[in-house]
Amino acid sequence: MRQSDPQILEPVAGNGLLHRRLFLTGSAALAGAGLTLLSARPVGAAPPEVPAWMKIPGAGMSPYGVRSKHEEHVVRTVGSTPGTIGTGASRTPLEHLEGIITPGALHFERHHNGIPDIDPAEHRLLIHGLVDRPLMFDLEALSRYPLVSRIQFLECSGNSGANNAPEPPQQSAGGIHGLVSCSEWTGVPLGVLLDEAGVGRDARWIVAEGADAAAMSRSVPISKALDDSIVAMYQNGEHLRPGNGYPMRLFLPGWEGNACVKWLRRIQVTAEPAMTKDETSKYSDLRPDGTALLFTFPMGVKSVITSPSGGLAMQGPGLYQISGIAWSGVGRIRRVEVSADGGESWAKAALSEPVLSKALVRFRLPWRWNGGPAVLQSRAIDESGAVQPTRAALLAERGAAFRYHYHAIQSWEVSAEGSVRNVYA
Amino acid sequence: MRQSDPQILEPVAGNGLLHRRLFLTGSAALAGAGLTLLSARPVGAAPPEVPAWMKIPGAGMSPYGVRSKHEEHVVRTVGSTPGTIGTGASRTPLEHLEGIITPGALHFERHHNGIPDIDPAEHRLLIHGLVDRPLMFDLEALSRYPLVSRIQFLECSGNSGANNAPEPPQQSAGGIHGLVSCSEWTGVPLGVLLDEAGVGRDARWIVAEGADAAAMSRSVPISKALDDSIVAMYQNGEHLRPGNGYPMRLFLPGWEGNACVKWLRRIQVTAEPAMTKDETSKYSDLRPDGTALLFTFPMGVKSVITSPSGGLAMQGPGLYQISGIAWSGVGRIRRVEVSADGGESWAKAALSEPVLSKALVRFRLPWRWNGGPAVLQSRAIDESGAVQPTRAALLAERGAAFRYHYHAIQSWEVSAEGSVRNVYA
């Protein structure tokens, strides 16, 4: 029916990677080349048997829907600090998701003393410090302000840190990298609120405090507060979930999740950072020379293949689509490259539109797996030209003691038996 | 802190509409003009009192999250045909949502005999008819095929039909217009599957059949099937919800929802449309001359203001942000205009990025309500140049008997008391 270039079947990089446009042309060329994509079963032309569920009326409608009982195994990985209830993290099951939007129920969470049970009618946000007019906002007042919406990722700066261990952890893509998610966030530009309070001449920082039992507090440069930061109230259309800061949180596009203070109750405008416990004992990195990195806000350029990925299994040799996500805290992803031979050769992946600034982007590439061993990798390049580093390069730069901002290339080893595991390659 | 043009406070259209860039400049200009945006309360500079929920550890993490108990009133409007359980529709509560993404639990549904309880391991999709090789797909086979992802709206062709009644129904924005939602849809291009089956020379249509008790079946031109149509398996990252076709549905971007057959089990390639009950007794429109409109697939250019909207209440004179959604079945929205004087004068609204083809777009415009009566309207123009019609123009063209594809301008009347109601203006 449609024409395509037979050359599109030629590998574009080692170990069977094919051109990213292959799937866009349809499979006519494949059939012509005696190659089947494809795993469908030829059958007779008669209509299929009528299944049992077509013979009885189905279930009725509901005010608030639920997912299929057959999908209830798709859950977050939950890990708490021993001896605590609400200190720890839950991770998005990246290997079960497609596209770029993370459903609210599967968005990652990281808490320092649990999820507070906030009455939205009683919640207040105070803006004070070096301002002309300290202001108090309740939810109704804040809802009168102008809203903006953006689709953007959120990532915990501790994400992927498990790959800093001497031996590669045998976990899923989500188990290792699932402290990243992507939503449409809607909120009030923080700059509008600060302008209304009247920012003083000496203001250089804000200190944001959450209304959780940890009073999680972070200092943020006022330049970021006046740039693209918002006080978010909606996530994927609905109000924020409790675990993501209901009824309001700070959202700093592209910056580490910890600084996007949840359950936001106070913004103090200051001349200096507050050096809170949350930015000195945590969320800072010891360097090899004994100094510490503080206030390392933007998340580095990064990508991970989610299919195939750790713990999944191949279904025999043939054509596959490699699929994954890429993102960068400084802006748009310009390019993602994929390797099937452990980084010896690379092919350019297709990026699914829309490619948005500081959002996840879905990349995909066709791969003809010949049934032999392979090491799959992805490498993201952002619009600033920054290139996702190898693990060896990142560790050489940062030393052994760092915990945050791990963004090195992930390697998945595919065995001849079709199992997939995490390796350091 | 930042400069803005005082002229930005001048109305750009009647009854208080202000320039769309007003809120982007911050409120400094407003304060300078002695005008407060704003509803925050000036207070002392001391930190606020510590609320009760900060004094005890919060709740722990969960594998699959739920929304706040304080938001449980945000639900779909459910209506069933009398005497049936699963025949009817549930509508998205548009007036409670922001941005463009509809959470899965609040996506509209329209069923003809309920939601079938499908075992995904037993579900099959057959492609047959005028093809070289009839093919049968189970879910595992289909999952090997290449995926594409797109953020696009879905709308029932019966949406907004309540406004065809002689008297304007006093319902919310969602109650009237809530048979439209927007998701990120991921699936296999239907063209790839059809190419693999080998489409015959005489093929002009496909007939798609669902695995529900109504065996809902629609004929679709093969040109659309080979264009941008997909067999969707994921919605907002996760697998389809049961009410939206789990485990797979047809998705025809921009075309009426009824043709996007849910629980898809069969695609028959044909030379002619099948004239099923679902495209003759339903989903066709009697015209004034006695003939009927059949196969009217693309959804017309449309918009609705969601805030303020029917049943909501103003909180006193002052500055507001008008917010709404616009969409078109033929492509991108080029422009949305807003009127506060019942269509006498119009101002251009700001469109929130990304403005995607066949997706909802969020529009917003500042409005200084003086406390007097007002009639709010929005009018969308798409990239083809099509302009959303007035109600009078639409009825003059279509006559009194039509039920589907109502896409006229919605008018909300704001009373001096601040109540908002549906009017025909």
CSV table of C-alpha atoms in Angstrom, one decimal, chain A residues 9-405:
chain,number,residue,atom,x,y,z
A,9,LEU,CA,16.4,-2.4,6.8
A,10,GLU,CA,20.2,-2.0,7.0
A,11,PRO,CA,21.5,-1.7,10.5
A,12,VAL,CA,22.6,1.9,11.4
A,13,ALA,CA,24.7,0.8,14.4
A,14,GLY,CA,26.2,-2.4,15.8
A,15,ASN,CA,24.3,-5.4,17.0
A,16,GLY,CA,21.1,-4.9,15.0
A,17,LEU,CA,20.0,-1.3,15.6
A,18,LEU,CA,17.8,-0.1,12.8
A,19,HIS,CA,16.8,3.3,11.5
A,20,ARG,CA,14.4,5.3,13.6
A,21,ARG,CA,12.1,5.8,10.7
A,22,LEU,CA,11.6,2.1,10.1
A,23,PHE,CA,8.3,1.8,11.9
A,24,LEU,CA,7.0,5.0,10.5
A,25,THR,CA,6.9,3.5,7.0
A,26,GLY,CA,4.8,0.6,7.8
A,27,SER,CA,5.9,-3.0,7.4
A,28,ALA,CA,5.4,-3.4,3.6
A,29,ALA,CA,9.2,-3.2,3.1
A,30,LEU,CA,9.8,-5.8,5.7
A,31,ALA,CA,7.4,-8.3,4.1
A,32,GLY,CA,9.1,-7.6,0.8
A,33,ALA,CA,12.4,-8.4,2.4
A,34,GLY,CA,11.1,-11.7,3.8
A,35,LEU,CA,11.4,-10.3,7.3
A,36,THR,CA,8.4,-10.3,9.5
A,37,LEU,CA,8.1,-7.6,12.2
A,38,LEU,CA,5.8,-9.3,13.7
A,39,SER,CA,4.2,-11.7,16.0
A,40,ALA,CA,0.6,-11.9,14.9
A,41,ARG,CA,-0.9,-15.3,14.1
A,42,PRO,CA,-2.3,-15.9,10.5
A,43,VAL,CA,-5.8,-17.2,10.8
A,44,GLY,CA,-8.9,-18.0,8.8
A,45,ALA,CA,-11.1,-15.1,7.7
A,46,ALA,CA,-14.1,-16.0,9.9
A,47,PRO,CA,-15.2,-13.7,12.7
A,48,PRO,CA,-13.8,-14.8,16.1
A,49,GLU,CA,-15.9,-16.6,18.6
A,50,VAL,CA,-18.0,-14.4,20.8
A,51,PRO,CA,-16.4,-14.3,24.3
A,52,ALA,CA,-18.4,-14.7,27.5
A,53,TRP,CA,-18.2,-11.0,28.4
A,54,MET,CA,-20.1,-10.1,25.3
A,55,LYS,CA,-23.1,-12.3,26.3
A,56,ILE,CA,-24.1,-10.4,29.4
A,57,PRO,CA,-24.6,-6.6,30.1
A,58,GLY,CA,-21.5,-4.9,31.4
A,59,ALA,CA,-20.9,-2.9,34.5
A,60,GLY,CA,-22.4,0.5,35.0
A,61,MET,CA,-20.8,3.9,35.2
A,62,SER,CA,-19.1,5.3,38.3
A,63,PRO,CA,-18.4,8.8,39.6
A,64,TYR,CA,-14.7,8.2,40.0
A,65,GLY,CA,-13.1,5.4,38.0
A,66,VAL,CA,-10.6,2.7,38.9
A,67,ARG,CA,-8.2,0.8,36.8
A,68,SER,CA,-8.5,-2.8,35.7
A,69,LYS,CA,-8.0,-5.5,38.4
A,70,HIS,CA,-5.6,-7.1,35.9
A,71,GLU,CA,-3.3,-4.1,36.3
A,72,GLU,CA,-3.1,-4.0,40.0
A,73,HIS,CA,0.4,-5.4,40.0
A,74,VAL,CA,1.6,-2.1,38.6
A,75,VAL,CA,2.6,-0.3,41.8
A,76,ARG,CA,5.3,1.9,43.3
A,77,THR,CA,8.3,0.4,45.0
A,78,VAL,CA,8.0,1.6,48.6
A,79,GLY,CA,11.1,1.9,50.9
A,80,SER,CA,11.1,3.4,54.4
A,81,THR,CA,14.0,4.1,56.7
A,82,PRO,CA,14.0,1.3,59.3
A,83,GLY,CA,12.0,2.3,62.4
A,84,THR,CA,10.0,5.0,60.7
A,85,ILE,CA,6.7,5.1,59.0
A,86,GLY,CA,6.8,8.1,56.8
A,87,THR,CA,10.5,8.6,56.1
A,88,GLY,CA,11.6,7.2,52.8
A,89,ALA,CA,10.5,7.0,49.2
A,90,SER,CA,8.1,5.4,46.7
A,91,ARG,CA,9.3,4.9,43.1
A,92,THR,CA,7.4,5.1,39.9
A,93,PRO,CA,7.3,1.7,38.0
A,94,LEU,CA,8.9,3.1,34.9
A,95,GLU,CA,9.1,-0.3,33.2
A,96,HIS,CA,5.3,-0.6,33.2
A,97,LEU,CA,4.5,2.9,31.8
A,98,GLU,CA,4.6,4.4,28.3
A,99,GLY,CA,4.6,7.9,27.0
A,100,ILE,CA,5.6,10.8,29.3
A,101,ILE,CA,2.7,11.5,31.7
A,102,THR,CA,2.9,9.8,35.1
A,103,PRO,CA,-0.6,9.0,36.6
A,104,GLY,CA,-1.0,10.8,39.9
A,105,ALA,CA,-1.4,7.5,41.8
A,106,LEU,CA,2.1,6.3,40.5
A,107,HIS,CA,4.0,9.6,40.9
A,108,PHE,CA,7.1,9.1,43.0
A,109,GLU,CA,7.1,10.4,46.6
A,110,ARG,CA,9.9,11.3,49.0
A,111,HIS,CA,9.0,12.2,52.5
A,112,HIS,CA,11.0,13.2,55.5
A,113,ASN,CA,8.4,12.6,58.2
A,114,GLY,CA,5.3,11.4,56.4
A,115,ILE,CA,2.3,12.9,54.7
A,116,PRO,CA,0.6,15.5,56.8
A,117,ASP,CA,-3.2,15.4,57.1
A,118,ILE,CA,-3.8,19.0,56.1
A,119,ASP,CA,-7.2,20.7,56.3
A,120,PRO,CA,-7.2,22.9,53.2
A,121,ALA,CA,-9.6,25.4,54.8
A,122,GLU,CA,-7.0,25.9,57.6
A,123,HIS,CA,-3.9,25.9,55.5
A,124,ARG,CA,-2.0,29.2,55.1
A,125,LEU,CA,0.9,30.4,53.1
A,126,LEU,CA,2.9,33.4,54.5
A,127,ILE,CA,5.3,35.5,52.4
A,128,HIS,CA,7.5,37.6,54.7
A,129,GLY,CA,11.1,38.6,55.4
A,130,LEU,CA,12.7,41.2,53.2
A,131,VAL,CA,9.4,42.4,51.7
A,132,ASP,CA,7.4,45.6,51.8
A,133,ARG,CA,4.2,43.9,52.8
A,134,PRO,CA,4.1,40.5,54.5
A,135,LEU,CA,1.1,38.7,53.1
A,136,MET,CA,-0.9,35.7,54.2
A,137,PHE,CA,-2.8,33.6,51.6
A,138,ASP,CA,-5.5,31.0,52.2
A,139,LEU,CA,-6.4,28.6,49.5
A,140,GLU,CA,-9.4,30.8,48.4
A,141,ALA,CA,-7.2,33.9,48.1
A,142,LEU,CA,-4.5,32.0,46.2
A,143,SER,CA,-7.2,30.7,43.8
A,144,ARG,CA,-7.9,34.2,42.6
A,145,TYR,CA,-4.4,34.6,41.2
A,146,PRO,CA,-3.5,33.9,37.6
A,147,LEU,CA,-2.6,30.3,36.8
A,148,VAL,CA,-0.1,28.9,34.4
A,149,SER,CA,0.2,25.2,33.2
A,150,ARG,CA,3.3,23.3,32.1
A,151,ILE,CA,4.2,19.7,31.5
A,152,GLN,CA,7.5,19.1,33.4
A,153,PHE,CA,9.4,16.4,35.1
A,154,LEU,CA,10.2,16.2,38.8
A,155,GLU,CA,13.2,14.2,40.0
A,156,CYS,CA,14.6,13.5,43.5
A,157,SER,CA,18.3,14.4,43.6
A,158,GLY,CA,18.9,11.0,45.2
A,159,ASN,CA,17.5,9.2,42.1
A,160,SER,CA,19.6,6.4,40.6
A,161,GLY,CA,22.1,6.5,43.5
A,162,ALA,CA,21.8,2.7,43.8
A,163,ASN,CA,24.1,2.5,40.8
A,164,ASN,CA,26.8,4.1,42.8
A,165,ALA,CA,27.2,0.8,44.7
A,166,PRO,CA,30.2,-1.4,43.9
A,167,GLU,CA,28.0,-4.1,42.4
A,168,PRO,CA,25.1,-3.3,40.1
A,169,PRO,CA,21.8,-3.7,42.0
A,170,GLN,CA,19.5,-6.2,40.3
A,171,GLN,CA,16.4,-4.1,40.2
A,172,SER,CA,13.9,-2.9,37.7
A,173,ALA,CA,14.2,0.4,35.8
A,174,GLY,CA,11.7,1.9,38.3
A,175,GLY,CA,13.4,0.4,41.3
A,176,ILE,CA,16.7,2.1,40.3
A,177,HIS,CA,15.5,5.2,38.5
A,178,GLY,CA,11.9,5.6,39.6
A,179,LEU,CA,12.4,8.8,41.6
A,180,VAL,CA,11.5,10.7,38.5
A,181,SER,CA,7.9,11.4,37.1
A,182,CYS,CA,6.3,13.9,34.8
A,183,SER,CA,3.0,15.8,35.1
A,184,GLU,CA,1.1,18.8,33.9
A,185,TRP,CA,1.6,21.2,36.8
A,186,THR,CA,-0.7,24.2,37.2
A,187,GLY,CA,-0.1,27.0,39.7
A,188,VAL,CA,0.5,30.7,40.4
A,189,PRO,CA,3.8,32.2,39.2
A,190,LEU,CA,5.8,32.8,42.4
A,191,GLY,CA,7.0,36.1,40.9
A,192,VAL,CA,3.5,37.5,40.9
A,193,LEU,CA,3.1,36.8,44.6
A,194,LEU,CA,6.6,38.2,45.4
A,195,ASP,CA,5.9,41.3,43.4
A,196,GLU,CA,2.7,41.8,45.3
A,197,ALA,CA,4.6,41.5,48.6
A,198,GLY,CA,7.2,43.9,47.2
A,199,VAL,CA,10.7,42.3,47.3
A,200,GLY,CA,13.3,44.4,49.1
A,201,ARG,CA,16.6,45.6,47.6
A,202,ASP,CA,18.8,43.2,49.5
A,203,ALA,CA,16.8,40.1,48.7
A,204,ARG,CA,18.9,37.3,47.2
A,205,TRP,CA,17.3,34.1,48.5
A,206,ILE,CA,14.0,32.7,49.6
A,207,VAL,CA,13.6,30.1,52.3
A,208,ALA,CA,10.6,27.8,51.7
A,209,GLU,CA,9.2,25.8,54.5
A,210,GLY,CA,6.8,22.8,54.3
A,211,ALA,CA,3.9,22.1,56.8
A,212,ASP,CA,5.0,18.5,57.4
A,213,ALA,CA,6.4,17.2,60.7
A,214,ALA,CA,9.9,17.6,59.4
A,215,ALA,CA,9.2,21.3,58.6
A,216,MET,CA,11.3,20.5,55.4
A,217,SER,CA,13.0,23.8,54.5
A,218,ARG,CA,15.2,24.8,51.6
A,219,SER,CA,16.9,28.0,50.4
A,220,VAL,CA,16.4,28.9,46.8
A,221,PRO,CA,18.0,31.8,44.9
A,222,ILE,CA,15.5,34.6,44.3
A,223,SER,CA,16.5,34.6,40.6
A,224,LYS,CA,14.9,31.2,40.2
A,225,ALA,CA,11.9,32.3,42.3
A,226,LEU,CA,11.3,35.2,39.9
A,227,ASP,CA,12.0,33.1,36.8
A,228,ASP,CA,9.8,30.1,36.1
A,229,SER,CA,8.8,28.9,39.6
A,230,ILE,CA,5.2,28.4,40.6
A,231,VAL,CA,3.1,27.6,43.7
A,232,ALA,CA,1.5,24.5,42.2
A,233,MET,CA,-2.1,23.6,43.1
A,234,TYR,CA,-3.0,21.2,40.3
A,235,GLN,CA,-1.3,18.1,38.9
A,236,ASN,CA,-2.6,16.4,35.8
A,237,GLY,CA,-5.7,18.5,35.9
A,238,GLU,CA,-6.8,17.6,39.5
A,239,HIS,CA,-5.7,19.1,42.8
A,240,LEU,CA,-2.3,17.9,44.0
A,241,ARG,CA,-2.3,14.5,45.7
A,242,PRO,CA,-1.5,14.5,49.5
A,243,GLY,CA,1.8,12.8,48.9
A,244,ASN,CA,2.8,15.6,46.4
A,245,GLY,CA,2.0,18.5,48.6
A,246,TYR,CA,-1.7,19.0,48.9
A,247,PRO,CA,-3.0,21.7,48.9
A,248,MET,CA,0.1,23.6,47.5
A,249,ARG,CA,3.8,23.0,46.8
A,250,LEU,CA,6.7,24.9,45.4
A,251,PHE,CA,7.6,23.8,41.9
A,252,LEU,CA,11.0,24.8,40.5
A,253,PRO,CA,11.1,23.5,36.9
A,254,GLY,CA,14.2,21.3,36.3
A,255,TRP,CA,15.5,21.6,39.8
A,256,GLU,CA,15.9,18.9,42.4
A,257,GLY,CA,12.7,17.7,43.9
A,258,ASN,CA,13.7,18.3,47.5
A,259,ALA,CA,13.8,22.1,46.8
A,260,CYS,CA,10.2,21.9,45.4
A,261,VAL,CA,8.9,22.1,49.0
A,262,LYS,CA,5.6,20.3,49.5
A,263,TRP,CA,2.8,21.5,51.7
A,264,LEU,CA,4.3,25.0,51.3
A,265,ARG,CA,3.4,27.2,54.3
A,266,ARG,CA,6.0,29.9,54.3
A,267,ILE,CA,8.4,31.8,52.0
A,268,GLN,CA,10.8,34.0,53.8
A,269,VAL,CA,12.7,36.4,51.6
A,270,THR,CA,16.3,36.7,52.8
A,271,ALA,CA,19.8,38.0,51.9
A,272,GLU,CA,21.5,34.7,52.6
A,273,PRO,CA,20.6,31.0,52.4
A,274,ALA,CA,19.3,29.7,55.7
A,275,MET,CA,21.7,26.6,55.8
A,276,THR,CA,18.8,24.4,57.0
A,277,LYS,CA,19.4,20.8,58.0
A,278,ASP,CA,17.9,19.8,54.7
A,279,GLU,CA,20.7,21.5,52.8
A,280,THR,CA,23.7,20.8,55.0
A,281,SER,CA,23.3,17.3,56.6
A,282,LYS,CA,21.4,16.2,53.4
A,283,TYR,CA,21.3,17.1,49.8
A,284,SER,CA,24.9,18.1,49.6
A,285,ASP,CA,27.8,16.1,48.3
A,286,LEU,CA,31.3,15.4,49.7
A,287,ARG,CA,33.9,15.8,47.0
A,288,PRO,CA,37.2,13.9,46.8
A,289,ASP,CA,39.1,17.0,48.1
A,290,GLY,CA,37.0,17.1,51.3
A,291,THR,CA,34.9,20.1,50.4
A,292,ALA,CA,31.2,19.8,49.9
A,293,LEU,CA,28.9,20.7,47.0
A,294,LEU,CA,25.9,22.8,48.2
A,295,PHE,CA,23.0,24.2,46.3
A,296,THR,CA,23.4,22.0,43.3
A,297,PHE,CA,19.9,22.5,42.0
A,298,PRO,CA,19.5,21.7,38.3
A,299,MET,CA,19.1,18.0,37.5
A,300,GLY,CA,21.7,16.7,35.0
A,301,VAL,CA,21.0,15.5,31.5
A,302,LYS,CA,19.8,11.9,31.7
A,303,SER,CA,18.0,9.0,30.1
A,304,VAL,CA,17.1,5.4,30.7
A,305,ILE,CA,15.8,2.6,28.5
A,306,THR,CA,12.6,1.3,30.1
A,307,SER,CA,11.9,-1.5,27.6
A,308,PRO,CA,13.8,-3.8,27.6
A,309,SER,CA,15.0,-3.3,31.1
A,310,GLY,CA,16.0,-5.1,34.3
A,311,GLY,CA,13.8,-8.0,35.2
A,312,LEU,CA,11.9,-8.1,31.9
A,313,ALA,CA,12.4,-11.0,29.5
A,314,MET,CA,12.8,-11.1,25.7
A,315,GLN,CA,10.4,-13.3,23.7
A,316,GLY,CA,12.8,-14.7,21.2
A,317,PRO,CA,14.9,-13.2,18.4
A,318,GLY,CA,13.2,-10.8,16.1
A,319,LEU,CA,12.3,-7.2,15.8
A,320,TYR,CA,11.8,-5.1,19.0
A,321,GLN,CA,11.2,-1.5,19.8
A,322,ILE,CA,13.6,-0.1,22.3
A,323,SER,CA,11.7,2.6,24.4
A,324,GLY,CA,12.9,4.9,27.1
A,325,ILE,CA,12.7,8.4,28.7
A,326,ALA,CA,15.1,11.3,28.6
A,327,TRP,CA,15.2,14.6,30.4
A,328,SER,CA,17.4,17.6,31.4
A,329,GLY,CA,17.1,20.3,34.1
A,330,VAL,CA,18.4,23.0,31.8
A,331,GLY,CA,15.9,22.7,29.0
A,332,ARG,CA,15.0,20.6,26.0
A,333,ILE,CA,16.5,17.3,25.0
A,334,ARG,CA,18.2,17.8,21.7
A,335,ARG,CA,19.1,14.1,20.9
A,336,VAL,CA,19.1,10.6,22.3
A,337,GLU,CA,21.4,8.0,21.1
A,338,VAL,CA,21.1,4.2,21.7
A,339,SER,CA,23.7,1.5,21.6
A,340,ALA,CA,23.2,-2.2,21.5
A,341,ASP,CA,26.9,-3.0,21.8
A,342,GLY,CA,27.8,-1.4,25.1
A,343,GLY,CA,28.7,2.0,23.7
A,344,GLU,CA,30.9,1.0,20.8
A,345,SER,CA,28.4,2.4,18.3
A,346,TRP,CA,25.4,4.6,18.5
A,347,ALA,CA,22.2,5.2,16.6
A,348,LYS,CA,19.9,8.2,16.8
A,349,ALA,CA,16.5,7.5,18.4
A,350,ALA,CA,13.2,9.0,17.4
A,351,LEU,CA,11.8,11.5,19.9
A,352,SER,CA,8.1,11.5,20.4
A,353,GLU,CA,6.5,15.0,20.1
A,354,PRO,CA,6.0,17.2,22.0
A,355,VAL,CA,9.6,17.7,23.1
A,356,LEU,CA,9.1,20.2,25.9
A,357,SER,CA,11.6,22.1,28.1
A,358,LYS,CA,12.3,20.4,31.4
A,359,ALA,CA,9.9,17.5,30.6
A,360,LEU,CA,10.4,13.9,30.0
A,361,VAL,CA,10.6,13.0,26.4
A,362,ARG,CA,9.9,9.4,25.1
A,363,PHE,CA,12.5,8.0,22.7
A,364,ARG,CA,12.2,4.9,20.6
A,365,LEU,CA,14.3,2.9,18.2
A,366,PRO,CA,13.8,-0.4,16.3
A,367,TRP,CA,16.1,-3.2,17.1
A,368,ARG,CA,16.6,-6.6,15.4
A,369,TRP,CA,17.7,-8.8,18.2
A,370,ASN,CA,19.7,-11.8,16.8
A,371,GLY,CA,19.4,-13.8,20.0
A,372,GLY,CA,23.0,-13.2,21.0
A,373,PRO,CA,24.2,-11.2,24.1
A,374,ALA,CA,23.8,-7.5,23.9
A,375,VAL,CA,24.4,-4.5,26.2
A,376,LEU,CA,21.8,-1.7,25.6
A,377,GLN,CA,22.5,1.9,26.6
A,378,SER,CA,21.0,5.3,26.0
A,379,ARG,CA,22.8,8.6,26.0
A,380,ALA,CA,21.0,12.0,26.1
A,381,ILE,CA,22.2,15.3,24.8
A,382,ASP,CA,20.4,18.5,25.8
A,383,GLU,CA,20.0,21.9,24.1
A,384,SER,CA,22.9,23.3,26.1
A,385,GLY,CA,25.1,20.6,24.5
A,386,ALA,CA,25.6,18.7,27.7
A,387,VAL,CA,26.1,15.0,27.2
A,388,GLN,CA,25.0,12.3,29.6
A,389,PRO,CA,28.3,10.8,31.0
A,390,THR,CA,29.3,7.2,31.4
A,391,ARG,CA,29.4,5.8,34.9
A,392,ALA,CA,33.2,5.6,34.9
A,393,ALA,CA,33.4,9.3,33.9
A,394,LEU,CA,30.9,10.4,36.5
A,395,LEU,CA,32.6,8.5,39.3
A,396,ALA,CA,36.0,9.8,38.2
A,397,GLU,CA,34.7,13.3,38.5
A,398,ARG,CA,32.7,13.0,41.7
A,399,GLY,CA,34.6,10.4,43.8
A,400,ALA,CA,33.2,7.6,45.8
A,401,ALA,CA,31.3,9.5,48.5
A,402,PHE,CA,28.7,11.4,46.5
A,403,ARG,CA,25.1,10.4,46.8
A,404,TYR,CA,23.1,12.9,44.7
A,405,HIS,CA,22.7,13.8,41.1
